[in-house]
PDB file of C-alpha atoms in Angstrom:
ATOM      1  CA  UNK A   1      56.998  27.045 -38.501  1.00  0.00           C
ATOM      2  CA  UNK A   2      59.875  25.718 -40.593  1.00  0.00           C
ATOM      3  CA  UNK A   3      59.406  24.175 -44.015  1.00  0.00           C
ATOM      4  CA  UNK A   4      60.498  20.715 -42.819  1.00  0.00           C
ATOM      5  CA  UNK A   5      57.957  20.812 -39.987  1.00  0.00           C
ATOM      6  CA  UNK A   6      55.190  21.833 -42.375  1.00  0.00           C
ATOM      7  CA  UNK A   7      55.961  18.919 -44.706  1.00  0.00           C
ATOM      8  CA  UNK A   8      56.020  16.489 -41.757  1.00  0.00           C
ATOM      9  CA  UNK A   9      52.647  17.731 -40.509  1.00  0.00           C
ATOM     10  CA  UNK A  10      51.144  17.439 -43.971  1.00  0.00           C
ATOM     11  CA  UNK A  11      52.483  13.878 -44.262  1.00  0.00           C
ATOM     12  CA  UNK A  12      51.064  12.970 -40.859  1.00  0.00           C
ATOM     13  CA  UNK A  13      47.705  14.464 -41.761  1.00  0.00           C
ATOM     14  CA  UNK A  14      47.664  12.453 -44.983  1.00  0.00           C
ATOM     15  CA  UNK A  15      48.443   9.226 -43.131  1.00  0.00           C
ATOM     16  CA  UNK A  16      45.837   9.950 -40.474  1.00  0.00           C
ATOM     17  CA  UNK A  17      43.229  10.226 -43.202  1.00  0.00           C
ATOM     18  CA  UNK A  18      44.172   6.774 -44.433  1.00  0.00           C
ATOM     19  CA  UNK A  19      44.153   5.177 -40.978  1.00  0.00           C
ATOM     20  CA  UNK A  20      40.455   4.331 -41.241  1.00  0.00           C
ATOM     21  CA  UNK A  21      40.753   2.910 -44.739  1.00  0.00           C
ATOM     22  CA  UNK A  22      41.735  -0.374 -46.282  1.00  0.00           C
ATOM     23  CA  UNK A  23      42.007  -1.610 -49.827  1.00  0.00           C
ATOM     24  CA  UNK A  24      39.373  -3.980 -51.174  1.00  0.00           C
ATOM     25  CA  UNK A  25      40.369  -6.868 -53.480  1.00  0.00           C
ATOM     26  CA  UNK A  26      39.147  -4.742 -56.392  1.00  0.00           C
ATOM     27  CA  UNK A  27      41.753  -2.105 -55.501  1.00  0.00           C
ATOM     28  CA  UNK A  28      39.153   0.405 -54.305  1.00  0.00           C
ATOM     29  CA  UNK A  29      39.680   2.182 -50.999  1.00  0.00           C
ATOM     30  CA  UNK A  30      37.128   1.143 -48.378  1.00  0.00           C
ATOM     31  CA  UNK A  31      36.544   2.932 -45.059  1.00  0.00           C
ATOM     32  CA  UNK A  32      36.512   0.850 -41.888  1.00  0.00           C
ATOM     33  CA  UNK A  33      33.777   1.422 -39.356  1.00  0.00           C
ATOM     34  CA  UNK A  34      35.491   2.973 -36.329  1.00  0.00           C
ATOM     35  CA  UNK A  35      32.795   4.453 -34.071  1.00  0.00           C
ATOM     36  CA  UNK A  36      33.453   6.414 -30.907  1.00  0.00           C
ATOM     37  CA  UNK A  37      30.786   5.679 -28.333  1.00  0.00           C
ATOM     38  CA  UNK A  38      30.770   8.761 -26.142  1.00  0.00           C
ATOM     39  CA  UNK A  39      27.957   8.567 -23.596  1.00  0.00           C
ATOM     40  CA  UNK A  40      24.756   6.936 -22.407  1.00  0.00           C
ATOM     41  CA  UNK A  41      22.320   8.614 -20.036  1.00  0.00           C
ATOM     42  CA  UNK A  42      19.272   6.819 -18.678  1.00  0.00           C
ATOM     43  CA  UNK A  43      16.141   8.354 -17.233  1.00  0.00           C
ATOM     44  CA  UNK A  44      13.331   6.323 -15.701  1.00  0.00           C
ATOM     45  CA  UNK A  45      10.209   8.056 -16.966  1.00  0.00           C
ATOM     46  CA  UNK A  46       7.416   6.089 -15.334  1.00  0.00           C
ATOM     47  CA  UNK A  47       7.487   2.573 -13.887  1.00  0.00           C
ATOM     48  CA  UNK A  48       8.690   0.487 -16.797  1.00  0.00           C
ATOM     49  CA  UNK A  49       9.249   3.318 -19.326  1.00  0.00           C
ATOM     50  CA  UNK A  50      12.912   4.299 -19.754  1.00  0.00           C
ATOM     51  CA  UNK A  51      14.532   7.054 -21.831  1.00  0.00           C
ATOM     52  CA  UNK A  52      18.073   6.602 -23.190  1.00  0.00           C
ATOM     53  CA  UNK A  53      20.191   9.462 -24.549  1.00  0.00           C
ATOM     54  CA  UNK A  54      23.232   8.218 -26.470  1.00  0.00           C
ATOM     55  CA  UNK A  55      26.004  10.188 -28.136  1.00  0.00           C
ATOM     56  CA  UNK A  56      28.544   8.857 -30.611  1.00  0.00           C
ATOM     57  CA  UNK A  57      30.834   9.830 -33.463  1.00  0.00           C
ATOM     58  CA  UNK A  58      31.628   7.873 -36.582  1.00  0.00           C
ATOM     59  CA  UNK A  59      28.163   6.408 -37.077  1.00  0.00           C
ATOM     60  CA  UNK A  60      27.420   5.230 -40.608  1.00  0.00           C
ATOM     61  CA  UNK A  61      23.815   6.290 -40.159  1.00  0.00           C
ATOM     62  CA  UNK A  62      20.711   6.130 -38.008  1.00  0.00           C
ATOM     63  CA  UNK A  63      20.988   2.338 -37.658  1.00  0.00           C
ATOM     64  CA  UNK A  64      24.275   2.600 -35.727  1.00  0.00           C
ATOM     65  CA  UNK A  65      22.749   5.060 -33.259  1.00  0.00           C
ATOM     66  CA  UNK A  66      19.672   2.817 -32.887  1.00  0.00           C
ATOM     67  CA  UNK A  67      21.950  -0.137 -32.175  1.00  0.00           C
ATOM     68  CA  UNK A  68      23.889   1.783 -29.513  1.00  0.00           C
ATOM     69  CA  UNK A  69      20.617   2.727 -27.785  1.00  0.00           C
ATOM     70  CA  UNK A  70      19.376  -0.891 -27.985  1.00  0.00           C
ATOM     71  CA  UNK A  71      22.592  -2.081 -26.326  1.00  0.00           C
ATOM     72  CA  UNK A  72      22.102   0.419 -23.524  1.00  0.00           C
ATOM     73  CA  UNK A  73      18.470  -0.666 -23.155  1.00  0.00           C
ATOM     74  CA  UNK A  74      19.416  -4.350 -23.021  1.00  0.00           C
ATOM     75  CA  UNK A  75      21.993  -3.861 -20.277  1.00  0.00           C
ATOM     76  CA  UNK A  76      19.720  -1.547 -18.282  1.00  0.00           C
ATOM     77  CA  UNK A  77      16.938  -4.126 -18.519  1.00  0.00           C
ATOM     78  CA  UNK A  78      19.225  -6.800 -17.082  1.00  0.00           C
ATOM     79  CA  UNK A  79      20.478  -4.486 -14.312  1.00  0.00           C
ATOM     80  CA  UNK A  80      16.879  -3.871 -13.242  1.00  0.00           C
ATOM     81  CA  UNK A  81      16.274  -7.634 -13.063  1.00  0.00           C
ATOM     82  CA  UNK A  82      14.084  -7.899 -16.164  1.00  0.00           C
ATOM     83  CA  UNK A  83      14.544  -9.982 -19.290  1.00  0.00           C
ATOM     84  CA  UNK A  84      12.853  -8.081 -22.087  1.00  0.00           C
ATOM     85  CA  UNK A  85      12.420  -4.634 -23.574  1.00  0.00           C
ATOM     86  CA  UNK A  86      10.168  -3.174 -26.229  1.00  0.00           C
ATOM     87  CA  UNK A  87      11.277  -0.302 -28.429  1.00  0.00           C
ATOM     88  CA  UNK A  88       8.821   2.595 -28.359  1.00  0.00           C
ATOM     89  CA  UNK A  89      10.655   5.217 -30.424  1.00  0.00           C
ATOM     90  CA  UNK A  90      14.049   6.670 -31.291  1.00  0.00           C
ATOM     91  CA  UNK A  91      14.807  10.173 -32.536  1.00  0.00           C
ATOM     92  CA  UNK A  92      18.243  10.669 -34.083  1.00  0.00           C
ATOM     93  CA  UNK A  93      20.058  13.898 -34.822  1.00  0.00           C
ATOM     94  CA  UNK A  94      23.485  14.493 -36.383  1.00  0.00           C
ATOM     95  CA  UNK A  95      25.391  17.750 -36.223  1.00  0.00           C
ATOM     96  CA  UNK A  96      29.063  18.263 -36.997  1.00  0.00           C
ATOM     97  CA  UNK A  97      29.790  14.541 -36.956  1.00  0.00           C
ATOM     98  CA  UNK A  98      28.205  14.048 -33.515  1.00  0.00           C
ATOM     99  CA  UNK A  99      25.229  11.696 -33.551  1.00  0.00           C
ATOM    100  CA  UNK A 100      22.665  11.841 -30.747  1.00  0.00           C
ATOM    101  CA  UNK A 101      19.897   9.374 -30.114  1.00  0.00           C
ATOM    102  CA  UNK A 102      16.891   9.847 -27.861  1.00  0.00           C
ATOM    103  CA  UNK A 103      15.272   6.427 -27.432  1.00  0.00           C
ATOM    104  CA  UNK A 104      12.412   5.171 -25.278  1.00  0.00           C
ATOM    105  CA  UNK A 105      11.912   1.534 -24.266  1.00  0.00           C
ATOM    106  CA  UNK A 106       9.607  -0.310 -21.923  1.00  0.00           C
ATOM    107  CA  UNK A 107      11.208  -3.019 -19.799  1.00  0.00           C
ATOM    108  CA  UNK A 108       9.453  -6.128 -18.493  1.00  0.00           C
ATOM    109  CA  UNK A 109       9.974  -9.563 -16.972  1.00  0.00           C
ATOM    110  CA  UNK A 110       7.854 -11.292 -19.631  1.00  0.00           C
ATOM    111  CA  UNK A 111       8.025 -10.917 -23.385  1.00  0.00           C
ATOM    112  CA  UNK A 112       5.939  -7.808 -24.143  1.00  0.00           C
ATOM    113  CA  UNK A 113       3.437  -7.530 -26.964  1.00  0.00           C
ATOM    114  CA  UNK A 114       4.610  -5.732 -30.057  1.00  0.00           C
ATOM    115  CA  UNK A 115       6.915  -6.139 -33.003  1.00  0.00           C
ATOM    116  CA  UNK A 116      10.048  -4.391 -31.753  1.00  0.00           C
ATOM    117  CA  UNK A 117      10.875  -6.496 -28.711  1.00  0.00           C
ATOM    118  CA  UNK A 118      14.341  -7.534 -27.579  1.00  0.00           C
ATOM    119  CA  UNK A 119      15.572 -10.387 -25.427  1.00  0.00           C
ATOM    120  CA  UNK A 120      17.947  -8.439 -23.174  1.00  0.00           C
ATOM    121  CA  UNK A 121      20.398 -11.309 -22.581  1.00  0.00           C
ATOM    122  CA  UNK A 122      20.762 -12.074 -26.286  1.00  0.00           C
ATOM    123  CA  UNK A 123      21.151  -8.422 -27.292  1.00  0.00           C
ATOM    124  CA  UNK A 124      23.597  -7.638 -24.470  1.00  0.00           C
ATOM    125  CA  UNK A 125      25.754 -10.632 -25.409  1.00  0.00           C
ATOM    126  CA  UNK A 126      25.812  -9.546 -29.055  1.00  0.00           C
ATOM    127  CA  UNK A 127      26.685  -5.977 -28.078  1.00  0.00           C
ATOM    128  CA  UNK A 128      29.576  -7.205 -25.946  1.00  0.00           C
ATOM    129  CA  UNK A 129      30.800  -9.341 -28.840  1.00  0.00           C
ATOM    130  CA  UNK A 130      30.580  -6.360 -31.219  1.00  0.00           C
ATOM    131  CA  UNK A 131      32.410  -4.085 -28.749  1.00  0.00           C
ATOM    132  CA  UNK A 132      29.462  -1.753 -28.250  1.00  0.00           C
ATOM    133  CA  UNK A 133      29.519  -0.344 -24.710  1.00  0.00           C
ATOM    134  CA  UNK A 134      26.465  -0.536 -22.525  1.00  0.00           C
ATOM    135  CA  UNK A 135      25.185   1.187 -19.361  1.00  0.00           C
TER     136      UNK A 135
END
């Protein structure tokens, strides 16, 4: 490789590192959230119990993976002709920048009992507005 090519590649690499950043009014560099939603797999476990496996990069933490799984659950619920889902559990793992979520939801026509319920239409609309892909 020639010296000029090496300098150009280094410059490009430096700029690429800044592509996800912006400057706050205080002058500090702030990273923008730029997730890559890679996949959603659904598995009907039993009747109304559904398992969602999601994979993404660029998550800020567990909450982003949970949100991606909730979006998938909301859309799946609507596809199946139901209106509500209840979160049962989510396991999240991160390795090498790849985040994986393994979530389980129950789906139902009526609002289920429990604290972690979602109205599928409301959640799906919010996910679409936020640019989070669904099933």
